[in-house]
PDB file of C-alpha atoms in Angstrom:
ATOM      1  CA  UNK A   1      -7.021  -6.329  -9.756  1.00  0.00           C
ATOM      2  CA  UNK A   2      -5.024  -8.071  -7.065  1.00  0.00           C
ATOM      3  CA  UNK A   3      -6.021  -8.277  -3.428  1.00  0.00           C
ATOM      4  CA  UNK A   4      -3.532  -8.950  -0.643  1.00  0.00           C
ATOM      5  CA  UNK A   5      -3.458 -11.078   2.453  1.00  0.00           C
ATOM      6  CA  UNK A   6      -3.616  -8.795   5.465  1.00  0.00           C
ATOM      7  CA  UNK A   7      -3.620  -9.300   9.178  1.00  0.00           C
ATOM      8  CA  UNK A   8      -6.863  -8.432  10.936  1.00  0.00           C
ATOM      9  CA  UNK A   9      -7.754  -4.823  10.203  1.00  0.00           C
ATOM     10  CA  UNK A  10      -9.837  -2.436  12.271  1.00  0.00           C
ATOM     11  CA  UNK A  11      -9.204   0.843  10.461  1.00  0.00           C
ATOM     12  CA  UNK A  12     -10.986   2.629   7.632  1.00  0.00           C
ATOM     13  CA  UNK A  13      -8.870   4.044   4.794  1.00  0.00           C
ATOM     14  CA  UNK A  14      -9.561   5.844   1.554  1.00  0.00           C
ATOM     15  CA  UNK A  15      -7.681   5.567  -1.718  1.00  0.00           C
ATOM     16  CA  UNK A  16      -8.471   9.140  -2.728  1.00  0.00           C
ATOM     17  CA  UNK A  17     -11.662  10.465  -1.141  1.00  0.00           C
ATOM     18  CA  UNK A  18     -10.632  11.498   2.342  1.00  0.00           C
ATOM     19  CA  UNK A  19      -7.156  10.040   1.922  1.00  0.00           C
ATOM     20  CA  UNK A  20      -5.015  10.918   4.920  1.00  0.00           C
ATOM     21  CA  UNK A  21      -2.482   9.714   7.418  1.00  0.00           C
ATOM     22  CA  UNK A  22      -3.224   6.326   8.919  1.00  0.00           C
ATOM     23  CA  UNK A  23      -4.536   6.499  12.490  1.00  0.00           C
ATOM     24  CA  UNK A  24      -3.146   4.502  15.361  1.00  0.00           C
ATOM     25  CA  UNK A  25      -3.089   0.743  14.934  1.00  0.00           C
ATOM     26  CA  UNK A  26      -5.348  -1.538  16.891  1.00  0.00           C
ATOM     27  CA  UNK A  27      -4.119  -2.688  20.262  1.00  0.00           C
ATOM     28  CA  UNK A  28      -1.562  -5.460  20.386  1.00  0.00           C
ATOM     29  CA  UNK A  29       1.623  -4.095  18.832  1.00  0.00           C
ATOM     30  CA  UNK A  30       3.650  -1.482  20.730  1.00  0.00           C
ATOM     31  CA  UNK A  31       4.988   1.779  19.373  1.00  0.00           C
ATOM     32  CA  UNK A  32       8.750   2.021  18.708  1.00  0.00           C
ATOM     33  CA  UNK A  33      11.119   4.941  18.000  1.00  0.00           C
ATOM     34  CA  UNK A  34      11.712   3.970  14.338  1.00  0.00           C
ATOM     35  CA  UNK A  35       9.860   1.978  11.641  1.00  0.00           C
ATOM     36  CA  UNK A  36      12.665  -0.589  11.658  1.00  0.00           C
ATOM     37  CA  UNK A  37      12.421  -1.120  15.408  1.00  0.00           C
ATOM     38  CA  UNK A  38       8.641  -1.457  15.175  1.00  0.00           C
ATOM     39  CA  UNK A  39       8.999  -4.016  12.372  1.00  0.00           C
ATOM     40  CA  UNK A  40      11.523  -6.134  14.270  1.00  0.00           C
ATOM     41  CA  UNK A  41       9.877  -5.922  17.707  1.00  0.00           C
ATOM     42  CA  UNK A  42       9.152  -9.282  19.397  1.00  0.00           C
ATOM     43  CA  UNK A  43       5.388  -8.713  19.196  1.00  0.00           C
ATOM     44  CA  UNK A  44       5.621  -8.039  15.466  1.00  0.00           C
ATOM     45  CA  UNK A  45       7.734 -11.144  14.853  1.00  0.00           C
ATOM     46  CA  UNK A  46       5.217 -13.219  16.782  1.00  0.00           C
ATOM     47  CA  UNK A  47       2.383 -11.847  14.630  1.00  0.00           C
ATOM     48  CA  UNK A  48       4.466 -12.571  11.525  1.00  0.00           C
ATOM     49  CA  UNK A  49       4.992 -16.170  12.636  1.00  0.00           C
ATOM     50  CA  UNK A  50       1.238 -16.635  12.817  1.00  0.00           C
ATOM     51  CA  UNK A  51       0.800 -14.833   9.513  1.00  0.00           C
ATOM     52  CA  UNK A  52       3.270 -17.064   7.681  1.00  0.00           C
ATOM     53  CA  UNK A  53       1.797 -20.177   9.329  1.00  0.00           C
ATOM     54  CA  UNK A  54      -1.764 -19.421   8.173  1.00  0.00           C
ATOM     55  CA  UNK A  55      -3.585 -22.148   6.249  1.00  0.00           C
ATOM     56  CA  UNK A  56      -0.963 -24.644   7.399  1.00  0.00           C
ATOM     57  CA  UNK A  57       1.693 -23.188   5.078  1.00  0.00           C
ATOM     58  CA  UNK A  58       4.257 -23.637   7.848  1.00  0.00           C
ATOM     59  CA  UNK A  59       4.216 -24.894  11.388  1.00  0.00           C
ATOM     60  CA  UNK A  60       4.197 -21.810  13.572  1.00  0.00           C
ATOM     61  CA  UNK A  61       7.313 -23.040  15.349  1.00  0.00           C
ATOM     62  CA  UNK A  62       9.087 -23.214  11.973  1.00  0.00           C
ATOM     63  CA  UNK A  63       7.946 -19.829  10.654  1.00  0.00           C
ATOM     64  CA  UNK A  64      10.846 -17.904  12.291  1.00  0.00           C
ATOM     65  CA  UNK A  65      10.491 -14.722  10.227  1.00  0.00           C
ATOM     66  CA  UNK A  66      13.211 -12.154   9.705  1.00  0.00           C
ATOM     67  CA  UNK A  67      12.966  -8.505   8.643  1.00  0.00           C
ATOM     68  CA  UNK A  68      15.361  -7.471   5.878  1.00  0.00           C
ATOM     69  CA  UNK A  69      16.878  -4.048   5.321  1.00  0.00           C
ATOM     70  CA  UNK A  70      15.557  -0.585   5.969  1.00  0.00           C
ATOM     71  CA  UNK A  71      11.978   0.586   5.577  1.00  0.00           C
ATOM     72  CA  UNK A  72      10.916   2.561   2.507  1.00  0.00           C
ATOM     73  CA  UNK A  73       8.390   5.409   2.147  1.00  0.00           C
ATOM     74  CA  UNK A  74       5.187   4.379   0.385  1.00  0.00           C
ATOM     75  CA  UNK A  75       3.519   7.141  -1.624  1.00  0.00           C
ATOM     76  CA  UNK A  76      -0.038   7.201  -2.966  1.00  0.00           C
ATOM     77  CA  UNK A  77      -1.469   9.448  -5.659  1.00  0.00           C
ATOM     78  CA  UNK A  78      -2.343  12.762  -3.991  1.00  0.00           C
ATOM     79  CA  UNK A  79      -5.860  14.222  -4.198  1.00  0.00           C
ATOM     80  CA  UNK A  80      -4.268  17.683  -4.081  1.00  0.00           C
ATOM     81  CA  UNK A  81      -2.443  16.838  -7.335  1.00  0.00           C
ATOM     82  CA  UNK A  82      -5.668  15.648  -8.940  1.00  0.00           C
ATOM     83  CA  UNK A  83      -7.402  18.825  -7.782  1.00  0.00           C
ATOM     84  CA  UNK A  84      -4.657  20.979  -9.291  1.00  0.00           C
ATOM     85  CA  UNK A  85      -3.521  22.573  -6.029  1.00  0.00           C
ATOM     86  CA  UNK A  86      -0.462  24.747  -6.809  1.00  0.00           C
ATOM     87  CA  UNK A  87       2.783  23.070  -5.830  1.00  0.00           C
ATOM     88  CA  UNK A  88       1.131  19.770  -4.906  1.00  0.00           C
ATOM     89  CA  UNK A  89       3.368  16.738  -5.555  1.00  0.00           C
ATOM     90  CA  UNK A  90       1.967  13.885  -7.614  1.00  0.00           C
ATOM     91  CA  UNK A  91       1.978  11.622  -4.556  1.00  0.00           C
ATOM     92  CA  UNK A  92       2.503  11.820  -0.832  1.00  0.00           C
ATOM     93  CA  UNK A  93       3.899   9.457   1.776  1.00  0.00           C
ATOM     94  CA  UNK A  94       1.161   7.498   3.551  1.00  0.00           C
ATOM     95  CA  UNK A  95       3.258   5.008   5.546  1.00  0.00           C
ATOM     96  CA  UNK A  96       6.573   3.143   5.504  1.00  0.00           C
ATOM     97  CA  UNK A  97       7.065  -0.503   4.603  1.00  0.00           C
ATOM     98  CA  UNK A  98       9.590  -3.174   5.551  1.00  0.00           C
ATOM     99  CA  UNK A  99      10.179  -6.579   3.964  1.00  0.00           C
ATOM    100  CA  UNK A 100       9.701  -9.709   6.069  1.00  0.00           C
ATOM    101  CA  UNK A 101      10.798 -13.173   4.919  1.00  0.00           C
ATOM    102  CA  UNK A 102       9.922 -16.667   6.165  1.00  0.00           C
ATOM    103  CA  UNK A 103      12.275 -19.692   5.985  1.00  0.00           C
ATOM    104  CA  UNK A 104      10.248 -21.182   3.114  1.00  0.00           C
ATOM    105  CA  UNK A 105      10.639 -18.019   1.015  1.00  0.00           C
ATOM    106  CA  UNK A 106       7.270 -16.417   1.742  1.00  0.00           C
ATOM    107  CA  UNK A 107       7.482 -12.636   1.838  1.00  0.00           C
ATOM    108  CA  UNK A 108       5.320 -10.059   3.550  1.00  0.00           C
ATOM    109  CA  UNK A 109       5.206  -6.300   3.810  1.00  0.00           C
ATOM    110  CA  UNK A 110       5.018  -4.630   7.218  1.00  0.00           C
ATOM    111  CA  UNK A 111       3.320  -1.241   7.048  1.00  0.00           C
ATOM    112  CA  UNK A 112       4.276   1.201   9.805  1.00  0.00           C
ATOM    113  CA  UNK A 113       2.616   4.516  10.636  1.00  0.00           C
ATOM    114  CA  UNK A 114       3.755   7.373  12.858  1.00  0.00           C
ATOM    115  CA  UNK A 115       1.863   7.569  16.140  1.00  0.00           C
ATOM    116  CA  UNK A 116       0.760  10.578  18.236  1.00  0.00           C
ATOM    117  CA  UNK A 117       3.627   9.909  20.641  1.00  0.00           C
ATOM    118  CA  UNK A 118       6.111  10.356  17.799  1.00  0.00           C
ATOM    119  CA  UNK A 119       6.910   6.648  17.570  1.00  0.00           C
ATOM    120  CA  UNK A 120       6.054   4.135  14.862  1.00  0.00           C
ATOM    121  CA  UNK A 121       3.673   1.196  14.928  1.00  0.00           C
ATOM    122  CA  UNK A 122       2.957  -1.697  12.565  1.00  0.00           C
ATOM    123  CA  UNK A 123      -0.587  -1.209  11.223  1.00  0.00           C
ATOM    124  CA  UNK A 124      -0.698  -3.868   8.519  1.00  0.00           C
ATOM    125  CA  UNK A 125       0.886  -7.134   7.407  1.00  0.00           C
ATOM    126  CA  UNK A 126       0.334  -7.923   3.714  1.00  0.00           C
ATOM    127  CA  UNK A 127       1.448 -10.750   1.475  1.00  0.00           C
ATOM    128  CA  UNK A 128       4.315 -10.091  -0.875  1.00  0.00           C
ATOM    129  CA  UNK A 129       6.866  -7.309  -0.877  1.00  0.00           C
ATOM    130  CA  UNK A 130       5.501  -4.966  -3.557  1.00  0.00           C
ATOM    131  CA  UNK A 131       6.263  -1.813  -1.599  1.00  0.00           C
ATOM    132  CA  UNK A 132       9.953  -2.563  -1.080  1.00  0.00           C
ATOM    133  CA  UNK A 133      10.388  -4.313  -4.431  1.00  0.00           C
ATOM    134  CA  UNK A 134       9.063  -1.397  -6.473  1.00  0.00           C
ATOM    135  CA  UNK A 135      11.063   1.076  -4.404  1.00  0.00           C
ATOM    136  CA  UNK A 136      14.181  -0.933  -5.295  1.00  0.00           C
ATOM    137  CA  UNK A 137      13.149  -1.221  -8.938  1.00  0.00           C
ATOM    138  CA  UNK A 138      12.336   2.458  -9.387  1.00  0.00           C
ATOM    139  CA  UNK A 139      15.281   3.865  -7.422  1.00  0.00           C
ATOM    140  CA  UNK A 140      13.638   7.240  -7.053  1.00  0.00           C
ATOM    141  CA  UNK A 141      10.271   8.887  -6.431  1.00  0.00           C
ATOM    142  CA  UNK A 142       8.142   5.739  -6.598  1.00  0.00           C
ATOM    143  CA  UNK A 143       4.405   5.969  -6.059  1.00  0.00           C
ATOM    144  CA  UNK A 144       1.244   3.917  -6.365  1.00  0.00           C
ATOM    145  CA  UNK A 145      -2.092   4.738  -7.930  1.00  0.00           C
ATOM    146  CA  UNK A 146      -4.154   2.490  -5.650  1.00  0.00           C
ATOM    147  CA  UNK A 147      -7.362   2.794  -7.637  1.00  0.00           C
ATOM    148  CA  UNK A 148      -5.850   0.564 -10.341  1.00  0.00           C
ATOM    149  CA  UNK A 149      -2.985  -0.936  -8.297  1.00  0.00           C
ATOM    150  CA  UNK A 150      -0.398   0.660 -10.597  1.00  0.00           C
ATOM    151  CA  UNK A 151       3.173   1.522  -9.630  1.00  0.00           C
ATOM    152  CA  UNK A 152       5.207   4.330 -11.211  1.00  0.00           C
ATOM    153  CA  UNK A 153       8.439   6.215 -10.801  1.00  0.00           C
ATOM    154  CA  UNK A 154       8.730   9.946 -11.419  1.00  0.00           C
ATOM    155  CA  UNK A 155      11.887  10.867 -13.316  1.00  0.00           C
ATOM    156  CA  UNK A 156      12.071  14.613 -13.736  1.00  0.00           C
ATOM    157  CA  UNK A 157       8.839  15.529 -15.548  1.00  0.00           C
ATOM    158  CA  UNK A 158       8.266  11.974 -16.796  1.00  0.00           C
ATOM    159  CA  UNK A 159       6.011   9.353 -15.219  1.00  0.00           C
ATOM    160  CA  UNK A 160       7.316   5.870 -16.039  1.00  0.00           C
ATOM    161  CA  UNK A 161       5.523   2.550 -15.434  1.00  0.00           C
ATOM    162  CA  UNK A 162       6.917  -0.085 -13.095  1.00  0.00           C
ATOM    163  CA  UNK A 163       4.282  -2.788 -13.593  1.00  0.00           C
ATOM    164  CA  UNK A 164       1.760  -3.967 -16.171  1.00  0.00           C
ATOM    165  CA  UNK A 165      -1.120  -2.030 -14.587  1.00  0.00           C
ATOM    166  CA  UNK A 166       0.883   1.151 -15.035  1.00  0.00           C
ATOM    167  CA  UNK A 167       1.802   0.195 -18.611  1.00  0.00           C
ATOM    168  CA  UNK A 168      -1.888  -0.149 -19.425  1.00  0.00           C
ATOM    169  CA  UNK A 169      -2.483   3.298 -17.929  1.00  0.00           C
ATOM    170  CA  UNK A 170       0.359   5.349 -19.433  1.00  0.00           C
ATOM    171  CA  UNK A 171       2.004   3.121 -22.047  1.00  0.00           C
ATOM    172  CA  UNK A 172       5.298   1.301 -21.918  1.00  0.00           C
ATOM    173  CA  UNK A 173       7.246   4.532 -22.476  1.00  0.00           C
ATOM    174  CA  UNK A 174       5.317   6.456 -19.850  1.00  0.00           C
ATOM    175  CA  UNK A 175       3.926   9.956 -20.136  1.00  0.00           C
ATOM    176  CA  UNK A 176       4.707  13.488 -19.066  1.00  0.00           C
ATOM    177  CA  UNK A 177       3.724  14.643 -15.598  1.00  0.00           C
ATOM    178  CA  UNK A 178       1.200  16.998 -17.234  1.00  0.00           C
ATOM    179  CA  UNK A 179      -0.171  14.136 -19.313  1.00  0.00           C
ATOM    180  CA  UNK A 180      -0.481  11.948 -16.241  1.00  0.00           C
ATOM    181  CA  UNK A 181      -2.393  14.660 -14.407  1.00  0.00           C
ATOM    182  CA  UNK A 182      -4.805  14.960 -17.340  1.00  0.00           C
ATOM    183  CA  UNK A 183      -5.449  11.229 -17.099  1.00  0.00           C
ATOM    184  CA  UNK A 184      -6.099  11.167 -13.352  1.00  0.00           C
ATOM    185  CA  UNK A 185      -8.300  14.265 -13.573  1.00  0.00           C
ATOM    186  CA  UNK A 186     -10.440  12.446 -16.160  1.00  0.00           C
ATOM    187  CA  UNK A 187     -10.564   9.363 -13.963  1.00  0.00           C
ATOM    188  CA  UNK A 188     -10.979  10.895 -10.506  1.00  0.00           C
ATOM    189  CA  UNK A 189     -11.607  14.617 -10.802  1.00  0.00           C
ATOM    190  CA  UNK A 190     -15.306  14.234 -10.021  1.00  0.00           C
ATOM    191  CA  UNK A 191     -14.665  11.988  -7.015  1.00  0.00           C
ATOM    192  CA  UNK A 192     -12.608  14.267  -4.786  1.00  0.00           C
ATOM    193  CA  UNK A 193     -13.586  15.251  -1.221  1.00  0.00           C
ATOM    194  CA  UNK A 194     -16.661  17.482  -1.332  1.00  0.00           C
ATOM    195  CA  UNK A 195     -17.873  16.091  -4.657  1.00  0.00           C
ATOM    196  CA  UNK A 196     -21.368  14.600  -5.080  1.00  0.00           C
ATOM    197  CA  UNK A 197     -19.639  11.214  -5.315  1.00  0.00           C
ATOM    198  CA  UNK A 198     -18.111  11.721  -1.892  1.00  0.00           C
ATOM    199  CA  UNK A 199     -21.232  13.277  -0.339  1.00  0.00           C
ATOM    200  CA  UNK A 200     -23.434  10.372  -1.299  1.00  0.00           C
ATOM    201  CA  UNK A 201     -21.023   8.007   0.437  1.00  0.00           C
ATOM    202  CA  UNK A 202     -19.993   6.110  -2.679  1.00  0.00           C
ATOM    203  CA  UNK A 203     -17.311   3.620  -1.797  1.00  0.00           C
ATOM    204  CA  UNK A 204     -16.190   0.154  -2.685  1.00  0.00           C
ATOM    205  CA  UNK A 205     -13.440  -2.401  -2.597  1.00  0.00           C
ATOM    206  CA  UNK A 206     -13.145  -6.119  -2.653  1.00  0.00           C
ATOM    207  CA  UNK A 207     -15.933  -8.345  -1.444  1.00  0.00           C
ATOM    208  CA  UNK A 208     -15.182  -9.207   2.157  1.00  0.00           C
ATOM    209  CA  UNK A 209     -13.946 -12.805   2.464  1.00  0.00           C
ATOM    210  CA  UNK A 210     -13.934 -14.912   5.582  1.00  0.00           C
ATOM    211  CA  UNK A 211     -12.479 -13.364   8.766  1.00  0.00           C
ATOM    212  CA  UNK A 212      -8.860 -14.091   9.515  1.00  0.00           C
ATOM    213  CA  UNK A 213      -7.777 -15.713  12.745  1.00  0.00           C
ATOM    214  CA  UNK A 214      -4.946 -13.247  13.256  1.00  0.00           C
ATOM    215  CA  UNK A 215      -4.387 -10.554  15.901  1.00  0.00           C
ATOM    216  CA  UNK A 216      -6.127  -7.230  15.429  1.00  0.00           C
ATOM    217  CA  UNK A 217      -3.177  -5.152  14.354  1.00  0.00           C
ATOM    218  CA  UNK A 218      -3.709  -3.968  10.837  1.00  0.00           C
ATOM    219  CA  UNK A 219      -5.334  -1.762   8.278  1.00  0.00           C
ATOM    220  CA  UNK A 220      -5.923  -2.745   4.669  1.00  0.00           C
ATOM    221  CA  UNK A 221      -5.748  -0.090   1.976  1.00  0.00           C
ATOM    222  CA  UNK A 222      -7.152  -1.243  -1.354  1.00  0.00           C
ATOM    223  CA  UNK A 223      -8.520   0.172  -4.558  1.00  0.00           C
ATOM    224  CA  UNK A 224     -10.264  -1.059  -7.695  1.00  0.00           C
ATOM    225  CA  UNK A 225     -11.261   0.708 -10.900  1.00  0.00           C
ATOM    226  CA  UNK A 226     -12.730   4.071 -10.002  1.00  0.00           C
ATOM    227  CA  UNK A 227     -13.248   3.099  -6.385  1.00  0.00           C
ATOM    228  CA  UNK A 228     -11.886   5.951  -4.319  1.00  0.00           C
ATOM    229  CA  UNK A 229     -12.968   5.083  -0.814  1.00  0.00           C
ATOM    230  CA  UNK A 230     -12.519   1.812   0.997  1.00  0.00           C
ATOM    231  CA  UNK A 231     -13.710   0.718   4.402  1.00  0.00           C
ATOM    232  CA  UNK A 232     -12.083  -2.455   5.619  1.00  0.00           C
ATOM    233  CA  UNK A 233     -13.183  -4.719   8.453  1.00  0.00           C
ATOM    234  CA  UNK A 234     -11.382  -7.727   9.871  1.00  0.00           C
ATOM    235  CA  UNK A 235     -10.482  -9.686   6.751  1.00  0.00           C
ATOM    236  CA  UNK A 236      -7.959 -11.933   5.105  1.00  0.00           C
ATOM    237  CA  UNK A 237      -7.045 -10.801   1.610  1.00  0.00           C
ATOM    238  CA  UNK A 238      -4.759 -12.313  -0.977  1.00  0.00           C
ATOM    239  CA  UNK A 239      -3.055 -10.907  -4.014  1.00  0.00           C
ATOM    240  CA  UNK A 240      -1.593 -12.854  -6.883  1.00  0.00           C
ATOM    241  CA  UNK A 241       2.147 -12.649  -7.648  1.00  0.00           C
ATOM    242  CA  UNK A 242       3.070  -9.481  -9.519  1.00  0.00           C
ATOM    243  CA  UNK A 243       5.461  -9.069 -12.398  1.00  0.00           C
ATOM    244  CA  UNK A 244       7.362  -5.794 -12.963  1.00  0.00           C
TER     245      UNK A 244
END
């Protein structure tokens, strides 16, 4: 399981139990009319400079990040699909992501969420560009099963793997949508909202490492094994490089 470096997070998020739209980001980054404008706002670029300069990787004055291309929708496995709700899609959009790049080649993902005022705000900065990279690789209905950090693309009634975690889950040739639902029901069907698992407050995630010295502007969404609820405080998280 891979963790990710994130800017300081003040929000709680769930991978399946209680999964819902991300609330407003912590103070510090303004709302903008579009995800792209939020990602390229001066305040965001300043936060990115500090993010890329962490641990002395770059001098902050040399970080000079840029945001590349348009944002992409990021979908997570839907609890309604696991519960068998009629017409429920396999995954639903939780936020949008944009790719940021530093002069030394470092990449980061900017997560933006819609705000009550109708605008968009950056709520997380994470190492790497998984969200955009898998969207480009899948070229379709791409989604993530956060409990095992697996990425898939839905092609018709076929669920195909986009990374090794997904291959381990559904095989290199993928599985049918019905077959995938059978698998996630076995894995998570007893951990949905209202279940004894949820009522007893079972949750988990990565062990909290040392606090990050970054602005409070983010939320971290993580998952591991059968962990279906994650509460994240101000942390710095890293993930190892991924291979498709």
